[in-house]
């Protein structure tokens, strides 16, 4: 069974946490990677397909232009945790059973503050319905965790007070989960706000009493920053760290020496191309990786295919400034397109 103790991991991130980001993070030192949250009903409707051409396993929905979930077993096996968005034990169970053979752990999202999640009782809404959350976790522990020997975990936010948070943590630990991730902000807090880490040690102690490992999330900027936090807060090394925002901007942030944005962009696009990533998703990730003030930012937005993006990247000099004229190349592509019509 995969252990989360002391690991530095890639957070679950809708849009940003697709296969190319996860593979780049793993290559540059992430110990584990989370899938983006996938809603139980959506996964249940998918068909599992072995993709021999790419060496991947795809979960495909009939009306979708790209797989709902794609994993590459040769590179992700032993390291991929699948996150489910749910508000119903039976649906969570059905979704988990569908995917369990291809992943190394099942995580429940109990922290998403977005309207889409909370209005249907999912994400952070589960923090207000702990009976439902515990029923989901108990069902998963009994019917997925134990028979398949895969860890069940949950990702929560802090409640309004230390006391209520510690009470909740205790209840969650009693369900038999193996791991807990705490996003050290309350539901109304935004990502730019400073995380509250004042009582993470007490959360850790409750987890320890129940043999549950703990991952701390919120505001971690890099591997060295995480190590600094453990030292400053006098926390044991068994506590893991999870990075979202900074790993979205730079998936190599897990490495001792993260790469510069132009090297990250090149490596990211090479992987995205190799694994046939949806071009819209590749462009989204580049919009996060490439600084807005860089000249290159305006170029890739005009590309229509991953091959075009790859070519434009070849016109990028070693320091991130263009060597050739990417705009001329892009204009040429559009003219060829018109002629072909
Ligand atoms: C997120 N977050 C998130 N959380 C979650 O449990 N499931 C998800 O699918 C997502 N999706 C997501 C997408 C994007 C683009 C971002 C930036 C964030 C929240 C994330 O996992 C994390 O808890 C917070 O971002 C706080 O960590 P950082 O950003 O301070 O490291």
Tab-separated table of C-alpha atoms and ligand atoms in Angstrom:
chain	number	residue	atom	x	y	z
A	1	UNK	CA	0.000	0.000	0.000
A	2	UNK	CA	1.311	3.458	-0.944
A	3	UNK	CA	2.440	5.563	2.022
A	4	UNK	CA	1.872	9.335	2.071
A	5	UNK	CA	4.174	9.930	5.028
A	6	UNK	CA	6.659	12.737	4.465
A	7	UNK	CA	5.838	12.960	0.750
A	8	UNK	CA	5.862	16.112	-1.342
A	9	UNK	CA	2.940	15.784	-3.735
A	10	UNK	CA	1.140	17.436	-6.638
A	11	UNK	CA	-2.304	18.698	-5.570
A	12	UNK	CA	-5.539	17.745	-7.275
A	13	UNK	CA	-6.231	20.499	-9.814
A	14	UNK	CA	-9.104	20.623	-12.272
A	15	UNK	CA	-7.709	21.475	-15.758
A	16	UNK	CA	-4.119	21.831	-14.528
A	17	UNK	CA	-3.643	18.297	-13.202
A	18	UNK	CA	-3.966	16.363	-16.459
A	19	UNK	CA	-1.443	13.691	-17.489
A	20	UNK	CA	1.347	15.959	-18.934
A	21	UNK	CA	1.520	18.081	-15.767
A	22	UNK	CA	1.574	14.980	-13.579
A	23	UNK	CA	4.332	13.345	-15.642
A	24	UNK	CA	6.466	16.494	-15.582
A	25	UNK	CA	5.970	16.819	-11.809
A	26	UNK	CA	6.965	13.161	-11.305
A	27	UNK	CA	10.030	13.570	-13.508
A	28	UNK	CA	11.135	16.519	-11.377
A	29	UNK	CA	10.690	14.944	-7.983
A	30	UNK	CA	7.020	14.829	-6.973
A	31	UNK	CA	6.567	11.727	-4.812
A	32	UNK	CA	2.876	11.306	-5.601
A	33	UNK	CA	0.419	13.007	-7.959
A	34	UNK	CA	-3.319	13.574	-7.561
A	35	UNK	CA	-5.765	13.456	-10.456
A	36	UNK	CA	-8.015	16.480	-10.901
A	37	UNK	CA	-11.343	16.046	-9.098
A	38	UNK	CA	-13.691	13.960	-11.222
A	39	UNK	CA	-17.368	13.869	-10.306
A	40	UNK	CA	-18.720	10.420	-9.405
A	41	UNK	CA	-21.610	10.444	-11.935
A	42	UNK	CA	-19.295	11.506	-14.767
A	43	UNK	CA	-16.814	8.709	-14.102
A	44	UNK	CA	-19.561	6.109	-13.771
A	45	UNK	CA	-20.719	6.954	-17.312
A	46	UNK	CA	-17.230	6.422	-18.759
A	47	UNK	CA	-15.939	3.398	-20.586
A	48	UNK	CA	-12.459	2.091	-19.714
A	49	UNK	CA	-10.282	1.761	-22.819
A	50	UNK	CA	-6.711	0.505	-23.083
A	51	UNK	CA	-4.883	2.924	-25.385
A	52	UNK	CA	-2.097	0.766	-26.887
A	53	UNK	CA	-0.849	3.566	-29.132
A	54	UNK	CA	0.022	5.824	-26.181
A	55	UNK	CA	0.592	3.125	-23.562
A	56	UNK	CA	-2.219	4.625	-21.484
A	57	UNK	CA	-5.543	3.676	-19.947
A	58	UNK	CA	-8.365	6.068	-20.834
A	59	UNK	CA	-11.733	6.623	-19.215
A	60	UNK	CA	-13.866	7.908	-22.034
A	61	UNK	CA	-17.324	9.484	-22.105
A	62	UNK	CA	-19.255	9.227	-25.385
A	63	UNK	CA	-19.863	12.970	-25.891
A	64	UNK	CA	-16.448	14.236	-24.723
A	65	UNK	CA	-13.658	15.399	-27.056
A	66	UNK	CA	-10.901	14.089	-24.784
A	67	UNK	CA	-10.740	11.370	-22.109
A	68	UNK	CA	-12.257	12.221	-18.740
A	69	UNK	CA	-9.178	10.577	-17.171
A	70	UNK	CA	-5.989	9.308	-18.807
A	71	UNK	CA	-3.251	7.538	-16.881
A	72	UNK	CA	0.063	6.149	-18.051
A	73	UNK	CA	0.692	3.016	-15.935
A	74	UNK	CA	4.372	2.646	-16.853
A	75	UNK	CA	5.116	6.122	-15.425
A	76	UNK	CA	2.365	6.661	-12.850
A	77	UNK	CA	1.962	3.202	-11.293
A	78	UNK	CA	2.486	3.413	-7.521
A	79	UNK	CA	2.109	7.193	-7.572
A	80	UNK	CA	-1.332	8.200	-8.782
A	81	UNK	CA	-4.133	9.084	-6.375
A	82	UNK	CA	-7.588	9.535	-7.855
A	83	UNK	CA	-9.823	12.269	-6.440
A	84	UNK	CA	-13.609	11.930	-6.531
A	85	UNK	CA	-16.160	14.726	-6.175
A	86	UNK	CA	-19.222	13.253	-4.476
A	87	UNK	CA	-22.007	13.754	-1.965
A	88	UNK	CA	-23.414	10.218	-1.962
A	89	UNK	CA	-21.840	7.058	-0.531
A	90	UNK	CA	-23.305	4.702	-3.173
A	91	UNK	CA	-22.124	6.865	-6.105
A	92	UNK	CA	-18.682	7.391	-4.544
A	93	UNK	CA	-18.387	3.632	-4.179
A	94	UNK	CA	-19.450	2.921	-7.754
A	95	UNK	CA	-16.971	5.502	-9.078
A	96	UNK	CA	-14.127	4.199	-6.906
A	97	UNK	CA	-14.743	0.585	-7.915
A	98	UNK	CA	-14.703	1.607	-11.554
A	99	UNK	CA	-11.223	3.137	-11.422
A	100	UNK	CA	-9.508	1.344	-8.515
A	101	UNK	CA	-7.525	-1.127	-10.653
A	102	UNK	CA	-5.700	1.755	-12.398
A	103	UNK	CA	-4.877	3.981	-9.416
A	104	UNK	CA	-3.021	3.744	-6.110
A	105	UNK	CA	-5.429	5.487	-3.782
A	106	UNK	CA	-8.870	7.074	-3.666
A	107	UNK	CA	-9.286	10.579	-2.278
A	108	UNK	CA	-12.479	12.498	-1.531
A	109	UNK	CA	-12.692	16.232	-2.148
A	110	UNK	CA	-14.184	17.898	0.923
A	111	UNK	CA	-12.693	21.336	0.367
A	112	UNK	CA	-13.787	22.823	-2.954
A	113	UNK	CA	-15.594	26.110	-2.242
A	114	UNK	CA	-16.927	26.608	-5.810
A	115	UNK	CA	-20.690	27.021	-6.313
A	116	UNK	CA	-20.756	24.044	-8.687
A	117	UNK	CA	-19.561	21.751	-5.881
A	118	UNK	CA	-21.245	23.141	-2.809
A	119	UNK	CA	-24.716	23.649	-4.280
A	120	UNK	CA	-24.936	19.898	-4.819
A	121	UNK	CA	-23.536	19.005	-1.397
A	122	UNK	CA	-20.002	18.167	-2.603
A	123	UNK	CA	-16.584	19.683	-1.786
A	124	UNK	CA	-16.574	22.096	1.157
A	125	UNK	CA	-20.323	21.469	1.710
A	126	UNK	CA	-19.312	18.073	3.153
A	127	UNK	CA	-17.569	19.875	6.017
A	128	UNK	CA	-21.051	20.965	7.131
A	129	UNK	CA	-22.521	17.470	6.724
A	130	UNK	CA	-19.943	15.331	8.553
A	131	UNK	CA	-22.371	12.386	8.844
A	132	UNK	CA	-22.512	12.159	5.048
A	133	UNK	CA	-18.759	12.636	4.708
A	134	UNK	CA	-18.078	9.895	7.259
A	135	UNK	CA	-20.607	7.581	5.567
A	136	UNK	CA	-18.787	8.075	2.236
A	137	UNK	CA	-15.397	7.356	3.799
A	138	UNK	CA	-16.610	4.322	5.772
A	139	UNK	CA	-18.155	2.817	2.626
A	140	UNK	CA	-14.923	3.350	0.699
A	141	UNK	CA	-12.712	1.977	3.481
A	142	UNK	CA	-14.829	-1.192	3.826
A	143	UNK	CA	-15.579	-1.923	0.175
A	144	UNK	CA	-12.558	-0.519	-1.683
A	145	UNK	CA	-9.704	0.175	0.719
A	146	UNK	CA	-9.684	-3.172	2.507
A	147	UNK	CA	-10.458	-5.587	-0.364
A	148	UNK	CA	-8.166	-3.860	-2.897
A	149	UNK	CA	-5.471	-2.817	-0.397
A	150	UNK	CA	-5.606	0.797	-1.588
A	151	UNK	CA	-5.505	3.792	0.780
A	152	UNK	CA	-8.621	5.906	1.202
A	153	UNK	CA	-8.086	9.563	2.017
A	154	UNK	CA	-9.902	12.875	2.260
A	155	UNK	CA	-8.857	16.466	1.610
A	156	UNK	CA	-10.468	19.040	3.892
A	157	UNK	CA	-10.175	22.708	4.790
A	158	UNK	CA	-10.008	24.167	8.290
A	159	UNK	CA	-13.328	24.940	10.009
A	160	UNK	CA	-13.896	28.327	11.645
A	161	UNK	CA	-12.377	27.335	15.003
A	162	UNK	CA	-9.563	25.119	16.158
A	163	UNK	CA	-11.911	23.106	18.408
A	164	UNK	CA	-14.414	22.247	15.659
A	165	UNK	CA	-11.590	21.389	13.263
A	166	UNK	CA	-9.941	19.029	15.747
A	167	UNK	CA	-13.313	17.372	16.463
A	168	UNK	CA	-13.878	16.838	12.745
A	169	UNK	CA	-10.369	15.459	12.225
A	170	UNK	CA	-10.976	12.941	15.025
A	171	UNK	CA	-14.257	11.801	13.477
A	172	UNK	CA	-12.657	11.439	10.046
A	173	UNK	CA	-9.738	9.466	11.451
A	174	UNK	CA	-12.191	7.087	13.134
A	175	UNK	CA	-13.654	6.048	9.763
A	176	UNK	CA	-10.507	4.017	9.060
A	177	UNK	CA	-8.998	6.301	6.391
A	178	UNK	CA	-5.264	5.977	5.831
A	179	UNK	CA	-4.471	9.599	5.003
A	180	UNK	CA	-5.746	13.113	5.501
A	181	UNK	CA	-4.830	16.282	3.626
A	182	UNK	CA	-5.547	19.584	5.334
A	183	UNK	CA	-5.711	22.738	3.238
A	184	UNK	CA	-4.747	25.221	5.943
A	185	UNK	CA	-7.365	27.805	5.002
A	186	UNK	CA	-11.059	28.038	5.891
A	187	UNK	CA	-13.711	27.773	3.158
A	188	UNK	CA	-14.208	31.531	2.681
A	189	UNK	CA	-10.431	32.149	2.478
A	190	UNK	CA	-8.930	32.667	-0.967
A	191	UNK	CA	-5.616	31.205	-2.138
A	192	UNK	CA	-3.807	34.549	-1.893
A	193	UNK	CA	-4.526	34.666	1.853
A	194	UNK	CA	-1.906	33.472	4.299
A	195	UNK	CA	-2.590	29.900	5.463
A	196	UNK	CA	-3.321	29.205	9.153
A	197	UNK	CA	-0.763	26.678	10.379
A	198	UNK	CA	-1.040	27.445	14.128
A	199	UNK	CA	-2.493	24.091	15.160
A	200	UNK	CA	-1.307	21.744	12.433
A	201	UNK	CA	0.764	19.968	15.097
A	202	UNK	CA	-2.391	19.151	17.081
A	203	UNK	CA	-4.047	17.858	13.927
A	204	UNK	CA	-0.964	15.706	13.371
A	205	UNK	CA	-1.165	14.289	16.900
A	206	UNK	CA	-4.797	13.209	16.401
A	207	UNK	CA	-3.834	11.600	13.076
A	208	UNK	CA	-0.947	9.789	14.733
A	209	UNK	CA	-3.260	8.348	17.417
A	210	UNK	CA	-5.296	6.779	14.609
A	211	UNK	CA	-2.444	5.656	12.342
A	212	UNK	CA	-3.428	8.237	9.740
A	213	UNK	CA	-0.717	10.114	7.847
A	214	UNK	CA	-1.088	13.845	7.314
A	215	UNK	CA	-0.356	16.086	4.348
A	216	UNK	CA	-0.256	19.844	4.828
A	217	UNK	CA	-1.464	22.046	1.961
A	218	UNK	CA	-1.631	25.775	1.373
A	219	UNK	CA	0.951	28.351	0.351
A	220	UNK	CA	3.907	25.981	-0.151
A	221	UNK	CA	6.135	27.569	-2.800
A	222	UNK	CA	8.835	24.964	-3.451
A	223	UNK	CA	10.629	21.959	-1.995
A	224	UNK	CA	13.019	24.171	-0.017
A	225	UNK	CA	10.132	26.316	1.252
A	226	UNK	CA	8.364	23.171	2.492
A	227	UNK	CA	11.499	22.030	4.330
A	228	UNK	CA	11.850	25.505	5.831
A	229	UNK	CA	8.219	25.395	7.038
A	230	UNK	CA	8.736	22.030	8.748
A	231	UNK	CA	11.806	23.425	10.487
A	232	UNK	CA	10.239	26.750	11.518
A	233	UNK	CA	7.035	25.162	12.803
A	234	UNK	CA	9.024	22.346	14.442
A	235	UNK	CA	6.944	19.737	12.659
A	236	UNK	CA	7.981	16.099	12.222
A	237	UNK	CA	9.235	14.993	8.794
A	238	UNK	CA	6.394	12.452	8.602
A	239	UNK	CA	4.069	15.313	7.645
A	240	UNK	CA	3.812	15.586	3.875
A	241	UNK	CA	3.391	18.689	1.732
A	242	UNK	CA	1.035	19.334	-1.174
A	243	UNK	CA	1.575	22.081	-3.760
A	244	UNK	CA	-1.069	23.476	-6.133
A	245	UNK	CA	-0.711	27.070	-7.369
A	246	UNK	CA	3.082	27.087	-7.562
A	247	UNK	CA	3.185	23.622	-9.183
A	248	UNK	CA	0.618	24.770	-11.742
A	249	UNK	CA	2.941	27.621	-12.705
A	250	UNK	CA	5.975	25.391	-12.538
A	251	UNK	CA	5.486	21.618	-12.352
A	252	UNK	CA	9.259	21.250	-11.736
A	253	UNK	CA	8.856	23.055	-8.359
A	254	UNK	CA	9.408	19.675	-6.640
A	255	UNK	CA	13.046	19.673	-7.687
A	256	UNK	CA	15.876	21.173	-5.622
A	257	UNK	CA	16.519	23.522	-8.535
A	258	UNK	CA	13.275	24.157	-10.472
A	259	UNK	CA	13.652	24.916	-14.198
A	260	UNK	CA	13.098	28.367	-15.717
A	261	UNK	CA	9.735	28.955	-17.402
A	262	UNK	CA	11.054	28.588	-20.973
A	263	UNK	CA	12.546	25.171	-20.217
A	264	UNK	CA	9.375	24.163	-18.380
A	265	UNK	CA	7.290	25.248	-21.408
A	266	UNK	CA	9.449	23.206	-23.811
A	267	UNK	CA	9.388	20.090	-21.666
A	268	UNK	CA	5.694	20.427	-20.949
A	269	UNK	CA	4.763	20.718	-24.639
A	270	UNK	CA	6.950	17.748	-25.600
A	271	UNK	CA	5.070	15.568	-23.101
A	272	UNK	CA	1.682	17.054	-24.076
A	273	UNK	CA	2.403	16.188	-27.719
A	274	UNK	CA	3.638	12.682	-26.936
A	275	UNK	CA	0.463	11.921	-24.952
A	276	UNK	CA	-1.948	13.582	-27.375
A	277	UNK	CA	-3.131	16.119	-24.818
A	278	UNK	CA	-6.107	18.270	-25.847
A	279	UNK	CA	-4.690	21.453	-27.427
A	280	UNK	CA	-7.061	23.655	-25.383
A	281	UNK	CA	-5.686	22.145	-22.191
A	282	UNK	CA	-2.083	22.547	-23.380
A	283	UNK	CA	-2.743	26.231	-24.109
A	284	UNK	CA	-4.340	26.682	-20.679
A	285	UNK	CA	-1.246	25.237	-19.007
A	286	UNK	CA	1.065	27.420	-21.094
A	287	UNK	CA	-0.970	30.448	-20.008
A	288	UNK	CA	-0.018	29.486	-16.426
A	289	UNK	CA	3.630	28.575	-17.145
A	290	UNK	CA	4.578	31.489	-19.434
A	291	UNK	CA	4.803	34.884	-17.697
A	292	UNK	CA	2.185	37.326	-19.019
A	293	UNK	CA	4.854	39.922	-19.739
A	294	UNK	CA	6.853	37.551	-21.957
A	295	UNK	CA	6.552	38.150	-25.710
A	296	UNK	CA	5.947	34.468	-26.175
A	297	UNK	CA	2.619	34.705	-24.303
A	298	UNK	CA	0.870	36.308	-27.282
A	299	UNK	CA	2.246	33.735	-29.751
A	300	UNK	CA	1.028	30.418	-28.441
A	301	UNK	CA	-2.481	31.825	-27.939
A	302	UNK	CA	-2.761	32.046	-31.763
A	303	UNK	CA	-1.691	28.450	-32.382
A	304	UNK	CA	-4.345	25.910	-33.289
A	305	UNK	CA	-2.457	22.641	-32.882
A	306	UNK	CA	0.184	21.221	-30.576
A	307	UNK	CA	2.537	20.907	-33.573
A	308	UNK	CA	2.219	24.658	-34.179
A	309	UNK	CA	2.965	25.338	-30.510
A	310	UNK	CA	6.020	23.043	-30.698
A	311	UNK	CA	7.318	24.904	-33.746
A	312	UNK	CA	6.804	28.318	-32.155
A	313	UNK	CA	8.707	27.061	-29.104
A	314	UNK	CA	11.632	26.215	-31.385
A	315	UNK	CA	11.785	29.930	-32.220
A	316	UNK	CA	12.271	30.693	-28.555
A	317	UNK	CA	15.874	31.438	-27.628
A	318	UNK	CA	17.637	29.931	-24.617
A	319	UNK	CA	16.748	32.979	-22.501
A	320	UNK	CA	13.050	33.031	-23.377
A	321	UNK	CA	13.310	35.722	-26.073
A	322	UNK	CA	12.279	34.887	-29.668
A	323	UNK	CA	15.092	33.990	-32.098
A	324	UNK	CA	12.962	33.960	-35.235
A	325	UNK	CA	9.586	35.585	-35.827
A	326	UNK	CA	6.881	33.282	-34.459
A	327	UNK	CA	4.165	35.578	-35.844
A	328	UNK	CA	5.356	35.021	-39.436
A	329	UNK	CA	5.186	31.277	-38.882
A	330	UNK	CA	1.670	31.480	-37.405
A	331	UNK	CA	0.459	33.723	-40.257
A	332	UNK	CA	1.873	31.152	-42.715
A	333	UNK	CA	-0.118	28.404	-40.999
A	334	UNK	CA	-3.367	30.391	-41.266
A	335	UNK	CA	-2.746	31.153	-44.967
A	336	UNK	CA	-2.098	27.487	-45.719
A	337	UNK	CA	-5.331	26.672	-43.928
A	338	UNK	CA	-7.271	29.104	-46.155
A	339	UNK	CA	-5.716	27.599	-49.312
A	340	UNK	CA	-6.632	24.094	-48.192
A	341	UNK	CA	-10.337	25.052	-47.821
B	1	LIG	C1	-7.396	23.604	-7.182
B	1	LIG	N1	-7.764	22.968	-5.985
B	1	LIG	C2	-8.441	21.771	-6.021
B	1	LIG	N2	-8.657	21.071	-4.869
B	1	LIG	C3	-9.219	19.850	-4.893
B	1	LIG	O1	-9.361	19.208	-3.843
B	1	LIG	N3	-9.623	19.300	-6.093
B	1	LIG	C4	-9.458	19.955	-7.286
B	1	LIG	O2	-9.778	19.418	-8.354
B	1	LIG	C5	-8.889	21.258	-7.253
B	1	LIG	N4	-8.717	21.994	-8.410
B	1	LIG	C6	-7.893	23.097	-8.412
B	1	LIG	C7	-7.521	23.704	-9.617
B	1	LIG	C8	-6.623	24.752	-9.614
B	1	LIG	C9	-6.195	25.356	-10.929
B	1	LIG	C10	-6.103	25.235	-8.386
B	1	LIG	C11	-5.110	26.373	-8.364
B	1	LIG	C12	-6.503	24.683	-7.195
B	1	LIG	C13	-7.235	23.457	-4.690
B	1	LIG	C14	-5.801	22.954	-4.491
B	1	LIG	O3	-5.709	21.554	-4.538
B	1	LIG	C15	-5.209	23.471	-3.167
B	1	LIG	O4	-5.943	22.953	-2.097
B	1	LIG	C16	-5.218	24.991	-3.057
B	1	LIG	O5	-4.883	25.606	-4.273
B	1	LIG	C17	-4.233	25.456	-1.965
B	1	LIG	O6	-2.921	25.047	-2.263
B	1	LIG	P1	-1.819	26.116	-2.772
B	1	LIG	O7	-2.324	26.646	-4.088
B	1	LIG	O8	-1.784	27.198	-1.755
B	1	LIG	O9	-0.561	25.326	-2.901
